[in-house]
Structures are given as structure tokens and as C-alpha cells.
Amino acid sequence: MALQLAWIGLGNMGRGMCKNLVRKGHLSKPLLLYNRTTSRASDVSSEIGHSAVATSIEDAVSKSDIIFLCLGHDIAVQDTLTQATQGDVKGKLFVDCSTVHPETTDKVAKAVEAKGAYFVACPVFGAPAMADAGQLVCVLAGLQEQVDKVKPYCEGVMGRTVIDYSGSAPGKATLLKVIGNTFILSMVETISEGHVVAEKTGLGVDGLHQFIETMFPGPYTAYSNRMRSGDYYQREDPLFSATLARKDAGHAMALAEKAGVHMKNVQLADEYLKDVQDHMGNKGDIAGIYGAKRVEAGLTFENKS
């Protein structure tokens, strides 16, 4: 029997993931889309084709066999799944691609399973451009049989590879995701620091960027370009908002503290992210750490010549 898929949450990551599900996922039925802002769901549907807009969360869930979620924070995931499981969801599979605390993941998984449904955690590594290109790294955890149902939509569709925690509690996947995101935080802080020192010493950021591009192609080069170009303060919608980055940093530090470890690099990045929020508000992006370090060094937040 052909499966009906639904997708809830069309932020920077969700839009690209949906596009690749439609174009490479061999869906027999149009993908059902739901977003809190209906106009965004309509726009995405028009862009990607082979999809339809659900009128509510309940509408999307009631018509679907597999329901993907990609939401910004823990409360949104909890509230959405509470609403989604109000009706008869026996036998349905919920797949959460959000980045949340592993305790949240295990809590919502138990609540979903108590309703007779199934739950798989599927957080992803990669920037929005990687989501759009289908080059994400998907981390899967949950019952083996249910994870196997999700894999066909990951490698070669939404992602380039899978990190498989089949048979483990779903929270294992989000534990890896939270720890993994601390590498991004530290990377951005390090690049920001290097660019400011290069500028203040007279070396110049272009030469440093050439070094980065040569030695560290990929995310390092991408973030270096965002800093040099001014993208970190010019865009209306952040690619990785400072608010969500601080959420991830908070989860990581709490997990580390519980384990008897201190994450000083993460604490430092979080302090700069607070400065980014103060300067940019909701437009603040993680790459704005560069601007915060510029201010600390007696320069302007914006790298205007």
C-alpha cells in the first residue's frame, strides 16, 4: 500500500528537505505540508510541486502514515506532538528532525508510543544550503523496524549519509546532534577571532581566508565567506539564528554539567551570541559572533569599509 507522508514545520531546513523528499523520494502520493503560517506552506507547495497544504496539524496527521517534524525548539516539539496525538494515531510513525534536548526526545517518544504510535528521532547535520542540495547527515535512533522505514527518505534523498543508532533510545540521536553542534559553535568563534586578529594586525582577512579555503574547505570556508561579505548582518532571516544556537549551547552545557564536564569553549561562544542578540535581535545569526568580536576589539559590529 502506498504510504502518505506529511511534513510539519517549514523553516530554513524543512523547506529544502521537503523539496528533496518530493523530487527524489519516489512518493506515490503528494506530500502533505503544514506550517503555522499557512502562506509559507502554500509558497513551498507551489515551488516544489507534488504536494498539498494541510489545513491543520490534525488534518495532516489523520491523513498520513508517516509524519515528519522539523521545529525550532523543545516546547514547539512537545506542543505539536501533544496536538498531533489527540486523535487516533495507532500505527502511525512520527519522525522528529528537530534539534532538542535528548531528555525531551525520550519524553515525547514515550508519549507518542503510549498512544499506540511509533517514534524515530532523525536530527540532521548541515546548513540550509546542504538541506536544499540533499547533502545532510541524518542521525537515526529508535526501534530498528521503524528506523528502517525512515532510511529510504534519508540517504540519497534528504541526505548524503546516515549515522545509525537503530535499536537505541531516540534520545541517543539528539544527544549526538547537541554535542555535534558545539563543534559548529567553536568553529565560528575560532574563525571570527582569527579574522579580527588578522584585521587588527594588518595581515588582512583576504589572506587568512585563502588559508582557510586551502586548508579547511567546506563549513570553515562558508562561514569565512559569510563574515567577509557582511552576510552575517545583512540578511533579513538568519541562516542559523543566534537564539536557536544559544538553545543548543544551553542544552550542551547542561548535559556536560550533569556528566561532570565543563564546556568552556561553548560557554565563550554563548556569551558572544548573547551580544549578537543584543545587537541584532531576532535577525541575529551565529556568524554574527564575528561582529561581536569586532566590537570587543574596538571596531564596528558591521564590517563596512
mmCIF file with all atom_site columns, C-alpha atoms in Angstrom, residues 33-131:
data_model
loop_
_atom_site.group_PDB
_atom_site.id
_atom_site.type_symbol
_atom_site.label_atom_id
_atom_site.label_alt_id
_atom_site.label_comp_id
_atom_site.label_asym_id
_atom_site.label_entity_id
_atom_site.label_seq_id
_atom_site.pdbx_PDB_ins_code
_atom_site.Cartn_x
_atom_site.Cartn_y
_atom_site.Cartn_z
_atom_site.occupancy
_atom_site.B_iso_or_equiv
_atom_site.pdbx_formal_charge
_atom_site.auth_seq_id
_atom_site.auth_comp_id
_atom_site.auth_asym_id
_atom_site.auth_atom_id
_atom_site.pdbx_PDB_model_num
ATOM 1  C CA . LEU A 1 33  ? 2.590  20.247 4.216  1.00 0.00 ? 33  LEU A CA 1
ATOM 2  C CA . TYR A 1 34  ? 1.662  22.083 7.382  1.00 0.00 ? 34  TYR A CA 1
ATOM 3  C CA . ASN A 1 35  ? 3.183  25.265 8.734  1.00 0.00 ? 35  ASN A CA 1
ATOM 4  C CA . ARG A 1 36  ? 1.912  27.616 11.401 1.00 0.00 ? 36  ARG A CA 1
ATOM 5  C CA . THR A 1 37  ? 1.970  30.345 8.758  1.00 0.00 ? 37  THR A CA 1
ATOM 6  C CA . THR A 1 38  ? -0.238 28.889 6.027  1.00 0.00 ? 38  THR A CA 1
ATOM 7  C CA . SER A 1 39  ? 1.100  31.204 3.341  1.00 0.00 ? 39  SER A CA 1
ATOM 8  C CA . ARG A 1 40  ? 4.560  29.712 3.745  1.00 0.00 ? 40  ARG A CA 1
ATOM 9  C CA . ALA A 1 41  ? 3.170  26.201 3.233  1.00 0.00 ? 41  ALA A CA 1
ATOM 10 C CA . SER A 1 42  ? 1.363  27.400 0.107  1.00 0.00 ? 42  SER A CA 1
ATOM 11 C CA . ASP A 1 43  ? 4.519  29.030 -1.248 1.00 0.00 ? 43  ASP A CA 1
ATOM 12 C CA . VAL A 1 44  ? 6.606  25.904 -0.624 1.00 0.00 ? 44  VAL A CA 1
ATOM 13 C CA . SER A 1 45  ? 3.961  23.688 -2.197 1.00 0.00 ? 45  SER A CA 1
ATOM 14 C CA . SER A 1 46  ? 3.896  25.848 -5.325 1.00 0.00 ? 46  SER A CA 1
ATOM 15 C CA . GLU A 1 47  ? 7.678  25.737 -5.543 1.00 0.00 ? 47  GLU A CA 1
ATOM 16 C CA . ILE A 1 48  ? 8.290  22.001 -5.041 1.00 0.00 ? 48  ILE A CA 1
ATOM 17 C CA . GLY A 1 49  ? 5.185  20.525 -6.688 1.00 0.00 ? 49  GLY A CA 1
ATOM 18 C CA . HIS A 1 50  ? 3.636  17.097 -5.890 1.00 0.00 ? 50  HIS A CA 1
ATOM 19 C CA . SER A 1 51  ? 2.398  18.381 -2.534 1.00 0.00 ? 51  SER A CA 1
ATOM 20 C CA . ALA A 1 52  ? -0.684 19.787 -0.855 1.00 0.00 ? 52  ALA A CA 1
ATOM 21 C CA . VAL A 1 53  ? -1.318 22.091 2.092  1.00 0.00 ? 53  VAL A CA 1
ATOM 22 C CA . ALA A 1 54  ? -2.935 20.618 5.204  1.00 0.00 ? 54  ALA A CA 1
ATOM 23 C CA . THR A 1 55  ? -5.420 22.861 6.980  1.00 0.00 ? 55  THR A CA 1
ATOM 24 C CA . SER A 1 56  ? -4.242 21.893 10.472 1.00 0.00 ? 56  SER A CA 1
ATOM 25 C CA . ILE A 1 57  ? -1.903 19.577 12.342 1.00 0.00 ? 57  ILE A CA 1
ATOM 26 C CA . GLU A 1 58  ? -4.814 17.228 12.920 1.00 0.00 ? 58  GLU A CA 1
ATOM 27 C CA . ASP A 1 59  ? -5.633 17.253 9.211  1.00 0.00 ? 59  ASP A CA 1
ATOM 28 C CA . ALA A 1 60  ? -2.053 16.373 8.282  1.00 0.00 ? 60  ALA A CA 1
ATOM 29 C CA . VAL A 1 61  ? -1.783 13.596 10.857 1.00 0.00 ? 61  VAL A CA 1
ATOM 30 C CA . SER A 1 62  ? -5.172 11.996 10.275 1.00 0.00 ? 62  SER A CA 1
ATOM 31 C CA . LYS A 1 63  ? -4.441 11.527 6.559  1.00 0.00 ? 63  LYS A CA 1
ATOM 32 C CA . SER A 1 64  ? -0.855 10.305 6.904  1.00 0.00 ? 64  SER A CA 1
ATOM 33 C CA . ASP A 1 65  ? 1.131  7.181  7.740  1.00 0.00 ? 65  ASP A CA 1
ATOM 34 C CA . ILE A 1 66  ? 4.491  8.867  8.376  1.00 0.00 ? 66  ILE A CA 1
ATOM 35 C CA . ILE A 1 67  ? 4.665  12.373 9.825  1.00 0.00 ? 67  ILE A CA 1
ATOM 36 C CA . PHE A 1 68  ? 7.944  14.313 9.794  1.00 0.00 ? 68  PHE A CA 1
ATOM 37 C CA . LEU A 1 69  ? 8.529  17.282 12.096 1.00 0.00 ? 69  LEU A CA 1
ATOM 38 C CA . CYS A 1 70  ? 11.269 19.912 11.891 1.00 0.00 ? 70  CYS A CA 1
ATOM 39 C CA . LEU A 1 71  ? 10.704 22.573 14.528 1.00 0.00 ? 71  LEU A CA 1
ATOM 40 C CA . GLY A 1 72  ? 12.817 25.188 16.264 1.00 0.00 ? 72  GLY A CA 1
ATOM 41 C CA . HIS A 1 73  ? 12.842 24.254 19.916 1.00 0.00 ? 73  HIS A CA 1
ATOM 42 C CA . ASP A 1 74  ? 11.730 21.831 22.613 1.00 0.00 ? 74  ASP A CA 1
ATOM 43 C CA . ILE A 1 75  ? 8.445  23.484 23.546 1.00 0.00 ? 75  ILE A CA 1
ATOM 44 C CA . ALA A 1 76  ? 7.339  23.590 19.909 1.00 0.00 ? 76  ALA A CA 1
ATOM 45 C CA . VAL A 1 77  ? 8.063  19.867 19.533 1.00 0.00 ? 77  VAL A CA 1
ATOM 46 C CA . GLN A 1 78  ? 6.238  18.965 22.741 1.00 0.00 ? 78  GLN A CA 1
ATOM 47 C CA . ASP A 1 79  ? 3.206  21.119 21.978 1.00 0.00 ? 79  ASP A CA 1
ATOM 48 C CA . THR A 1 80  ? 2.977  19.952 18.369 1.00 0.00 ? 80  THR A CA 1
ATOM 49 C CA . LEU A 1 81  ? 3.176  16.254 19.248 1.00 0.00 ? 81  LEU A CA 1
ATOM 50 C CA . THR A 1 82  ? 0.627  16.688 22.029 1.00 0.00 ? 82  THR A CA 1
ATOM 51 C CA . GLN A 1 83  ? -1.750 18.232 19.499 1.00 0.00 ? 83  GLN A CA 1
ATOM 52 C CA . ALA A 1 84  ? -0.850 15.698 16.817 1.00 0.00 ? 84  ALA A CA 1
ATOM 53 C CA . THR A 1 85  ? -1.679 12.708 19.011 1.00 0.00 ? 85  THR A CA 1
ATOM 54 C CA . GLN A 1 86  ? -5.071 13.866 20.245 1.00 0.00 ? 86  GLN A CA 1
ATOM 55 C CA . GLY A 1 87  ? -6.923 11.647 17.774 1.00 0.00 ? 87  GLY A CA 1
ATOM 56 C CA . ASP A 1 88  ? -6.455 8.032  16.765 1.00 0.00 ? 88  ASP A CA 1
ATOM 57 C CA . VAL A 1 89  ? -2.789 7.660  15.781 1.00 0.00 ? 89  VAL A CA 1
ATOM 58 C CA . LYS A 1 90  ? -2.379 3.940  16.319 1.00 0.00 ? 90  LYS A CA 1
ATOM 59 C CA . GLY A 1 91  ? 0.247  2.539  13.952 1.00 0.00 ? 91  GLY A CA 1
ATOM 60 C CA . LYS A 1 92  ? 1.397  5.940  12.639 1.00 0.00 ? 92  LYS A CA 1
ATOM 61 C CA . LEU A 1 93  ? 5.098  6.845  12.635 1.00 0.00 ? 93  LEU A CA 1
ATOM 62 C CA . PHE A 1 94  ? 6.326  10.231 13.850 1.00 0.00 ? 94  PHE A CA 1
ATOM 63 C CA . VAL A 1 95  ? 9.821  11.267 12.741 1.00 0.00 ? 95  VAL A CA 1
ATOM 64 C CA . ASP A 1 96  ? 11.344 14.257 14.522 1.00 0.00 ? 96  ASP A CA 1
ATOM 65 C CA . CYS A 1 97  ? 14.149 16.074 12.698 1.00 0.00 ? 97  CYS A CA 1
ATOM 66 C CA . SER A 1 98  ? 14.346 18.878 15.282 1.00 0.00 ? 98  SER A CA 1
ATOM 67 C CA . THR A 1 99  ? 17.365 19.677 17.458 1.00 0.00 ? 99  THR A CA 1
ATOM 68 C CA . VAL A 1 100 ? 16.193 19.328 21.051 1.00 0.00 ? 100 VAL A CA 1
ATOM 69 C CA . HIS A 1 101 ? 17.458 18.083 24.411 1.00 0.00 ? 101 HIS A CA 1
ATOM 70 C CA . PRO A 1 102 ? 17.733 14.256 24.418 1.00 0.00 ? 102 PRO A CA 1
ATOM 71 C CA . GLU A 1 103 ? 15.521 14.125 27.511 1.00 0.00 ? 103 GLU A CA 1
ATOM 72 C CA . THR A 1 104 ? 12.845 15.943 25.504 1.00 0.00 ? 104 THR A CA 1
ATOM 73 C CA . THR A 1 105 ? 13.234 13.406 22.703 1.00 0.00 ? 105 THR A CA 1
ATOM 74 C CA . ASP A 1 106 ? 12.806 10.430 25.019 1.00 0.00 ? 106 ASP A CA 1
ATOM 75 C CA . LYS A 1 107 ? 9.883  12.104 26.798 1.00 0.00 ? 107 LYS A CA 1
ATOM 76 C CA . VAL A 1 108 ? 7.914  12.790 23.619 1.00 0.00 ? 108 VAL A CA 1
ATOM 77 C CA . ALA A 1 109 ? 8.800  9.351  22.238 1.00 0.00 ? 109 ALA A CA 1
ATOM 78 C CA . LYS A 1 110 ? 7.207  7.689  25.268 1.00 0.00 ? 110 LYS A CA 1
ATOM 79 C CA . ALA A 1 111 ? 4.127  9.911  24.976 1.00 0.00 ? 111 ALA A CA 1
ATOM 80 C CA . VAL A 1 112 ? 3.727  9.052  21.280 1.00 0.00 ? 112 VAL A CA 1
ATOM 81 C CA . GLU A 1 113 ? 4.190  5.333  21.921 1.00 0.00 ? 113 GLU A CA 1
ATOM 82 C CA . ALA A 1 114 ? 1.640  5.456  24.746 1.00 0.00 ? 114 ALA A CA 1
ATOM 83 C CA . LYS A 1 115 ? -0.905 6.442  22.069 1.00 0.00 ? 115 LYS A CA 1
ATOM 84 C CA . GLY A 1 116 ? -0.102 3.323  20.050 1.00 0.00 ? 116 GLY A CA 1
ATOM 85 C CA . ALA A 1 117 ? 2.071  5.167  17.521 1.00 0.00 ? 117 ALA A CA 1
ATOM 86 C CA . TYR A 1 118 ? 5.806  4.940  16.764 1.00 0.00 ? 118 TYR A CA 1
ATOM 87 C CA . PHE A 1 119 ? 8.623  7.456  17.067 1.00 0.00 ? 119 PHE A CA 1
ATOM 88 C CA . VAL A 1 120 ? 12.015 7.830  15.388 1.00 0.00 ? 120 VAL A CA 1
ATOM 89 C CA . ALA A 1 121 ? 14.477 10.634 16.077 1.00 0.00 ? 121 ALA A CA 1
ATOM 90 C CA . CYS A 1 122 ? 16.136 11.974 12.915 1.00 0.00 ? 122 CYS A CA 1
ATOM 91 C CA . PRO A 1 123 ? 18.076 15.168 13.668 1.00 0.00 ? 123 PRO A CA 1
ATOM 92 C CA . VAL A 1 124 ? 20.290 16.315 10.808 1.00 0.00 ? 124 VAL A CA 1
ATOM 93 C CA . PHE A 1 125 ? 23.681 17.944 10.428 1.00 0.00 ? 125 PHE A CA 1
ATOM 94 C CA . GLY A 1 126 ? 24.124 20.586 7.747  1.00 0.00 ? 126 GLY A CA 1
ATOM 95 C CA . ALA A 1 127 ? 23.309 24.170 6.833  1.00 0.00 ? 127 ALA A CA 1
ATOM 96 C CA . PRO A 1 128 ? 20.194 25.196 4.862  1.00 0.00 ? 128 PRO A CA 1
ATOM 97 C CA . ALA A 1 129 ? 22.206 25.069 1.619  1.00 0.00 ? 129 ALA A CA 1
ATOM 98 C CA . MET A 1 130 ? 23.014 21.425 2.367  1.00 0.00 ? 130 MET A CA 1
ATOM 99 C CA . ALA A 1 131 ? 19.343 20.732 3.084  1.00 0.00 ? 131 ALA A CA 1
#
